[in-house]
Amino acid sequence: MTTTVSTTRGGVGDSALRPDGTLKVTGEFAFSSDLYADDMLWGATLRSPHPRALIRSVDIGAALALPGVYAVLTADDVPGERRYGLEVVDQPVLAGRSVRYQGEPVAIVAADHPETARRAVARITVDYEVLAPVTDPEAALAPGAPQVHEDADDDPRAGHSEPGPDQPLGTGNLTRHVPVRRGDPAATAPVVVAGRYEIGMQDQAFLGVESGLAVPAEDGGVDLYIATQWLHVDQKQVAACLGLPADKVRLTLAGVGGAFGAREDLSMQVHASMLALRTGRPVKMVYSREESFFGHVHRHPAVLHYEHGADTDGTLVYVRARIVLDGGAYTSSTPAVVANAATLGVGPYTVPNVAIDAYGVYTNNPPCGAMRGFGAVQACFAYESQMDALAAALGMDPVELRARNALTTGGLMPTGQLVEGPAPVAELLRRVRDLPPAPAGADFLPGGVANTTRGEGVVRGVGYAIGIKNVCFSEGFDDYSTARVRLEVINGRAVALVHTAAAEVGQGLVTVQQQIARTELGVDQVTVATADTRVGSAGSSSASRQTYMTGGAVRAACRLVADRVYARAGVPEGRLRDGAVLDASGAVVASLADVVGDDPIEQTTEYRHRPTSPLDPETGQGDAHVQYAFAAHRATVDVDVELGLVKVVEIATAQDVGKAVNPQAVVGQIQGGTAQGIGLALMEEIQVVDGLVRNPSFTDYLIPTILDMPPTRVDVLELADPHSPYGLRGVGEPPTISSTPAVVAAIRAATGRPLPRVPVRPEHIVG
Amino acid sequence: MDFHAPGTLADALAVKAAHPDALPIAGGTDVMVDLNFDRRRPPALIDLTRVGELRAFGADGAHLRIGAGVPYRQIIDQLAARAPGLALAARTIGSPQIRNRGTLGGNLGSASPAGDAHPPLLAAGAVVELASVRGTRTVPAAEFFTGPKRSVLAADELVTAVLLPVAPGPQQFAKVGTRTAMVIAVCSFAVALDPVARTVGTGIGSAGPTPLRATAAHDLPLPWDTAGPLDDDLVRRFGELVAAAARPIDDVRGTAAYRRHALGVLARRTLTWAWDDYRKGRA
Amino acid sequence: MRVTCTVNGEPREADDVWPGESLLYVLRERLGLPGAKNACEQGECGSCTVYLDGTPVCACLVAAGQAQDAAIVTVEGLPAAGALDPVQQAFLETGAVQCGFCTPGLIVAVHDLLARVPHPADPEIREALAGNLCRCTGYEKIIDAVRLAASRA
C-alpha cells in the first residue's frame, strides 16, 4: 500500500483550489464557444429530418448563391476517409447515399453570420427516398430484419481508439454480443425472482454545447480549438477524414463545458476543418441546444430480463440475464458498453452460477455511446431492482440480503477475475444504512412551489442500492497516458510546468496535476500547460480513468525529473520537499533552485496500468478489468401517491475512493454524479418515436434543478488500491450508477408499485 | 427583419396596423425562443417594453386592470392580495429570470394551451382587452382562445390589458410538472369561489387545445349558507366534473389518462383549500 | 441596425446588428464579453443571466433592440477595483465551480439574491436559483457558496 503524506501545501490530499477557478468565476475562461478570430466565418449543418432514407440528390445551388455564403460542402467534398468511428469506422462525415438517423449531417455551410449560414442551410434541397426505420432492437436482431448498414461499401472496419474487442464484431444489426458463463448455467434454486426492466435514453446534457474554431494553417494543415474528451483520438480521425498527416492537424483543448461521455465521438471537428480548409478562413461552429441533442451520442436505452435464484437463507445461487442495448445508427462505444453490462451484470455480488448475454444492436434510433457509468448504469438498475424483489420474496432486509452476498477482496467476478483490491461492499451498505434517518418533514413537498399538495397523499419511502464500475480501459487495450514535466528556475524559485493532452472537462484534473507535481517535486508553483497534441496521448477523460492514468503519468514524469535532480545533487536516495533537496536522512542538502540552476530538467514519459486480458468470446472469462469501484446510496423520498410526484428528501452515499487526491473535488464528483442518477430515475429521457426525437430541448428534456436536488450526506472511504498511484480509485462514475436504483427503490417502498422502468413518470406511480 | 420600438400605445397600434405581419415582443420569453431556434422569421418585431401604458395596473371600476406588459414578478409581489389565483400561477411560471421579464400579455398573445396564467383568468372570469387603431374591444378570457396557439386577436390588434373582477372569494391554483421547478405544466387547475354569486369558477390548463372551464361545476351546490365542511361526495363530484371537462392528449409531457386523473386530484384539493379559506373568512 | 447601451458602466455601441439577434449574441460576439453563456438559448438554463436595468434576466431572451439605452451588467462587471466580488470568491473557495459553464449566470443570480435577501434560508436559496441549471455539481456546493458569501456580508 502506497501512502503519501503531503507536506507541501496544495499537494496530494489537500483540497487545493482550481487553477482555472478565478477565470471561471469572472467569465474570462475561454470555452470552445467563446473563441474568436479575425475574419472568422460561421459554420452550420444541414441534418436529415428522416431516421432512414436514401439520398437521391443534394442541390446546393441556391445556398451557394446567397450573399455572404463562402462554402457549401457535401459528402463528395470530404477530402480523405469518408467515415470515422471510435471502435468501428462506420459513421459518415457527411451522409452519402443514405441517412441512418434523424439529425445525421448531410451538408455544411460557412457564411459571414450565423443567420446567413442558417438561411443557406434552409436553401439546400435534398431529395430523399424515405424508408421505414428499424427502431425496435429486438426486431432488428430477428432473422430477415432490414439491415441498418446494408451498403456494400459500408463494411465496418476497426476504429481508432477504445478497448475494442479483439474478436470479430457481430454481423448484420448485431454490433456485439458478450456472453458471460460461470458455473452451471442451468442451476436451480428454491427461491426465484424474475423481472423485465427498461432504461430510457438519457442525455449527457452538458451545458456547453458542441463548438469549436478551425483555423487554416500556412502549411496546408489546420489548427483546431475544440472541447473534447480525447484530443489524440480526435486528431487521428480528423486527419484521416481530411486526408492529412496527423502533424498537420493540431488540436488544442478549448474550455470544456462538461462532457459526461458526450464528447468522446466527433461532432463538428471534421466539418469546421473542412470549411476552414476550403475557405481559407477561420470557421467557428456552435450548435444550438436543439442541434446538440442530435450532435452527440446518448446513453443506450436497454431492456434487461433478469432471473435470480437464491437459497432460502438468501445466498445467491444463480443469475441469468439477457440485456439488449440499443446502439442506434452507428457503433460509437457500443462494444465497450456491452462488455460492461455483461461483465458487471450481477453487480458487486458473489454468484457461483452466471449466464448473461448482452447484445448491442444497430437501429435507426439516435446513436448511443458513452455516458457516465456506461453499461454499468443499465445493469445496476436491473440487478438492484432484482435484489429488492428477492429480499421481498425471502422476507429479508434488503441491506442484509446484499451484505450476505457482497463481493469481498479475494472474491471472483463472473468473468473469473479475482478481486484483488479492497471491495468494501457490505461496509458501504451498512454505513449508509446506519446513518441517522433523514429529518422528518422537508423544505419542499412533492410538486415544489407548484402548490399541488399540503401533505395530502404524501408518503415517505427509503431505498438502498450499491453499484460496481470498472475503472480505466479494459479487455487488453493498451491504455496509457503521457506527461511532460519540466523543472526550472524562474525569479530564483524552482517551478514546475506540467504538460499533458488530458482533457479537463470540469472534474478538476488540472488541479490534480498541480497537486501531484507539488507533492513529488516539493515546489509550490506548478503551471499546467494547455492540453494539446504537441505532447503524447493521455487517453480519454472517461471511464473514471484520468486521475489514475494522467495522474500516474505526471507522477512518473516527476519522479524521473526528481531522479535527475538527485543525480545532479549527488544524493542517491534523495527527496524533494519545500524547495529543497533532502538526503536519505531527511537533511537538507541543497536548495532545489540551486541544483536546477539555469539548466531546466525535463522528462516525458508514458504511464500504463497493469495489463488486462480480452474476454473469452464463448464464456466471457478473463481478467478484463484493471480496477473496480463501488458506491452505495440510501435515498429518502416523499411521494405524492395520488399525483405520482416525487421529491427526493435526502441522499446518503458512501464510496471508496482509495485515496482522495482532492477531497473537495471528490465530494463534488459524488454529488454531481448522484444528481445525474436522480435525473435518470425521475425525469431524464430522450423520447424517440419511430426514430424521431420528440423533445430535443431543455423545455422538454428535463434535468434536475436545485429544487429537485436534496441535501446529500457523503461518506468517503479511503482504502488504498495496491496497484494505483497513491492507492486512488476512479471516482466519477460510481455515484451515477447506484443513485438511480436507490431512488426507485425508495419510491417502490412508498407506493408498492413495481416500477420496472426509468425514468419513473407520474403515470407509472398512479397508473 | 425590421425592429420597431414605439414609445406610446398609439404609436404601437399604428405600427401594428401598418405592419400586421410584425411580431410583438415584450418579455421575449416565447418570441426569442422561436427566433433563436429558427422556428420563426417574422418580417419585423415590435418591441412593447417601451410602451408605458402597458406597464400600468390598478383599480378600474369593479375590476383590477393589469396592463399586458406587467411582468409576473410584479404580479407576485404586488397583486397577490387582489389577484390571488393569478399570483399563485405566476409563481410557478418558468424561473425567476423568466418571471422578471415575462408578461401576462405575452402569455395571452402566445395562446399556448399550457400557458400558466390562463386557468386563473378563466376561473376568475377575466376579460381580455384588445386594441387597434380601429378601437378597443374586450373579450371574455374563456372566449379568447380558439385553438393551440390561436386566439381571436386580429392581425392589427395588440393585447393591452386584462380586467379581473376583484376577487370576491378565495382562489387557488395548482400545477403538475415532472420537475420541481422551471417546468411546463403537464396540467394545471385554477378555482375561484364567488360567495356572492355562489358559483365556482374553474380553469383547466394544458389539457386541451385551449385552456378550458369545467362549466358543469359552475353551480356546484356548496354549503354556502352554513359554511360547513364539504361533503366527501361533493368534493369527489367536483373532481369528476373537472376531469370530464378536460380534453387532454398524449404528448411528451404526459398521457391523456394521467392528465385527466391528476386534474381530478388537483380539483379536489384546491376546492378543499379554497373552501377552508372561505370558512375561515366567515368564522 | 445600431444598438447603444451601457455595459458594465461603459457606453457601448454595436453596428450592423440583425434585429433577430439576442442581447446575448451582441454581448458575446459583438462586444467581446463572452462571460454570459449560451447553453440553451431558450431561457431554460440561466447561464446567460445578466442584469438589465438592475433586474436579472436571460440575455438570450432579450432582443438586441430591446437593450437600446439600457444599463447592462454582466459577470465581467462584478469585480470591483480588481478584487473578486464576494460571491465570486465564495464560488471559488467552496468548490462550486466545476466545468464553469453555469457559473457566470449563477454568480449574477446569487449576487442579485444577496442584494435583496442578505441572509437567505436554504429554501429561499433554492427557489431563487431554480432557473440556473448546473450539470456538474449537484448544486450542494453552490448552496455552500451562497451561505459563505452571505456569512461574509
Coordinates of C-alpha atoms in Angstrom, one line a residue, chain C residues 29-118:
Chain C
E29 CA -19.9 38.2 -30.4
R30 CA -20.0 42.0 -30.9
L31 CA -18.9 43.5 -27.6
G32 CA -16.3 40.9 -26.7
L33 CA -18.0 39.9 -23.4
P34 CA -18.4 36.1 -23.6
G35 CA -19.0 35.8 -19.8
A36 CA -22.7 35.3 -20.2
K37 CA -23.0 31.8 -21.6
N38 CA -25.0 30.2 -24.5
A39 CA -26.1 26.9 -23.1
C40 CA -29.7 26.7 -24.2
E41 CA -30.9 30.0 -25.8
Q42 CA -34.4 29.3 -24.6
G43 CA -34.5 30.7 -21.1
E44 CA -34.3 27.2 -19.5
C45 CA -30.8 27.3 -18.0
G46 CA -29.9 30.7 -16.7
S47 CA -26.3 30.5 -18.0
C48 CA -26.8 33.8 -19.7
T49 CA -28.1 35.7 -16.7
V50 CA -27.2 39.4 -16.7
Y51 CA -28.6 42.5 -15.1
L52 CA -30.8 44.5 -17.4
D53 CA -31.5 47.8 -15.8
G54 CA -30.9 46.2 -12.4
T55 CA -33.1 43.1 -13.0
P56 CA -31.6 39.7 -13.6
V57 CA -32.8 38.4 -17.0
C58 CA -31.8 35.7 -19.5
A59 CA -29.8 37.7 -22.1
C60 CA -30.8 35.1 -24.7
L61 CA -34.5 36.2 -24.4
V62 CA -33.8 39.9 -24.8
A63 CA -33.9 41.1 -28.4
A64 CA -30.9 43.2 -29.2
G65 CA -33.0 46.3 -29.9
Q66 CA -34.7 45.9 -26.5
A67 CA -31.4 46.7 -24.9
Q68 CA -31.2 50.1 -26.6
D69 CA -30.3 52.7 -23.9
A70 CA -30.3 50.1 -21.2
A71 CA -27.8 49.6 -18.5
I72 CA -26.4 46.0 -18.5
V73 CA -24.1 44.4 -16.0
T74 CA -22.5 41.1 -16.8
V75 CA -20.4 38.8 -14.7
E76 CA -17.4 40.6 -16.1
G77 CA -18.6 43.7 -14.4
L78 CA -19.0 42.4 -10.9
P79 CA -15.4 42.5 -9.6
A80 CA -14.7 45.9 -8.0
A81 CA -11.3 47.6 -8.0
G82 CA -9.6 44.4 -9.3
A83 CA -10.9 42.3 -6.4
L84 CA -13.3 39.4 -6.9
D85 CA -16.9 40.1 -5.7
P86 CA -17.6 38.1 -2.5
V87 CA -19.9 35.9 -4.4
Q88 CA -17.2 35.0 -6.9
Q89 CA -14.7 34.4 -4.1
A90 CA -17.2 32.1 -2.4
F91 CA -17.8 30.1 -5.5
L92 CA -14.0 29.7 -5.9
E93 CA -13.4 28.5 -2.4
T94 CA -16.3 26.1 -1.9
G95 CA -15.8 24.1 -5.0
A96 CA -19.0 25.4 -6.5
V97 CA -17.1 25.6 -9.9
Q98 CA -16.5 22.5 -11.9
C99 CA -16.8 22.9 -15.7
G100 CA -17.8 26.5 -15.0
F101 CA -20.3 26.9 -17.8
C102 CA -23.2 27.7 -15.5
T103 CA -21.0 29.7 -13.1
P104 CA -21.3 33.2 -14.6
G105 CA -25.1 33.1 -14.7
L106 CA -25.3 31.6 -11.2
I107 CA -23.0 34.3 -9.9
V108 CA -25.2 37.1 -11.2
A109 CA -28.3 35.3 -9.8
V110 CA -26.7 34.9 -6.4
H111 CA -25.4 38.5 -6.5
D112 CA -29.0 39.6 -7.0
L113 CA -30.4 37.3 -4.3
L114 CA -27.9 38.5 -1.7
A115 CA -28.6 42.1 -2.6
R116 CA -32.3 41.5 -1.9
V117 CA -32.0 39.0 0.9
P118 CA -28.7 39.3 2.7

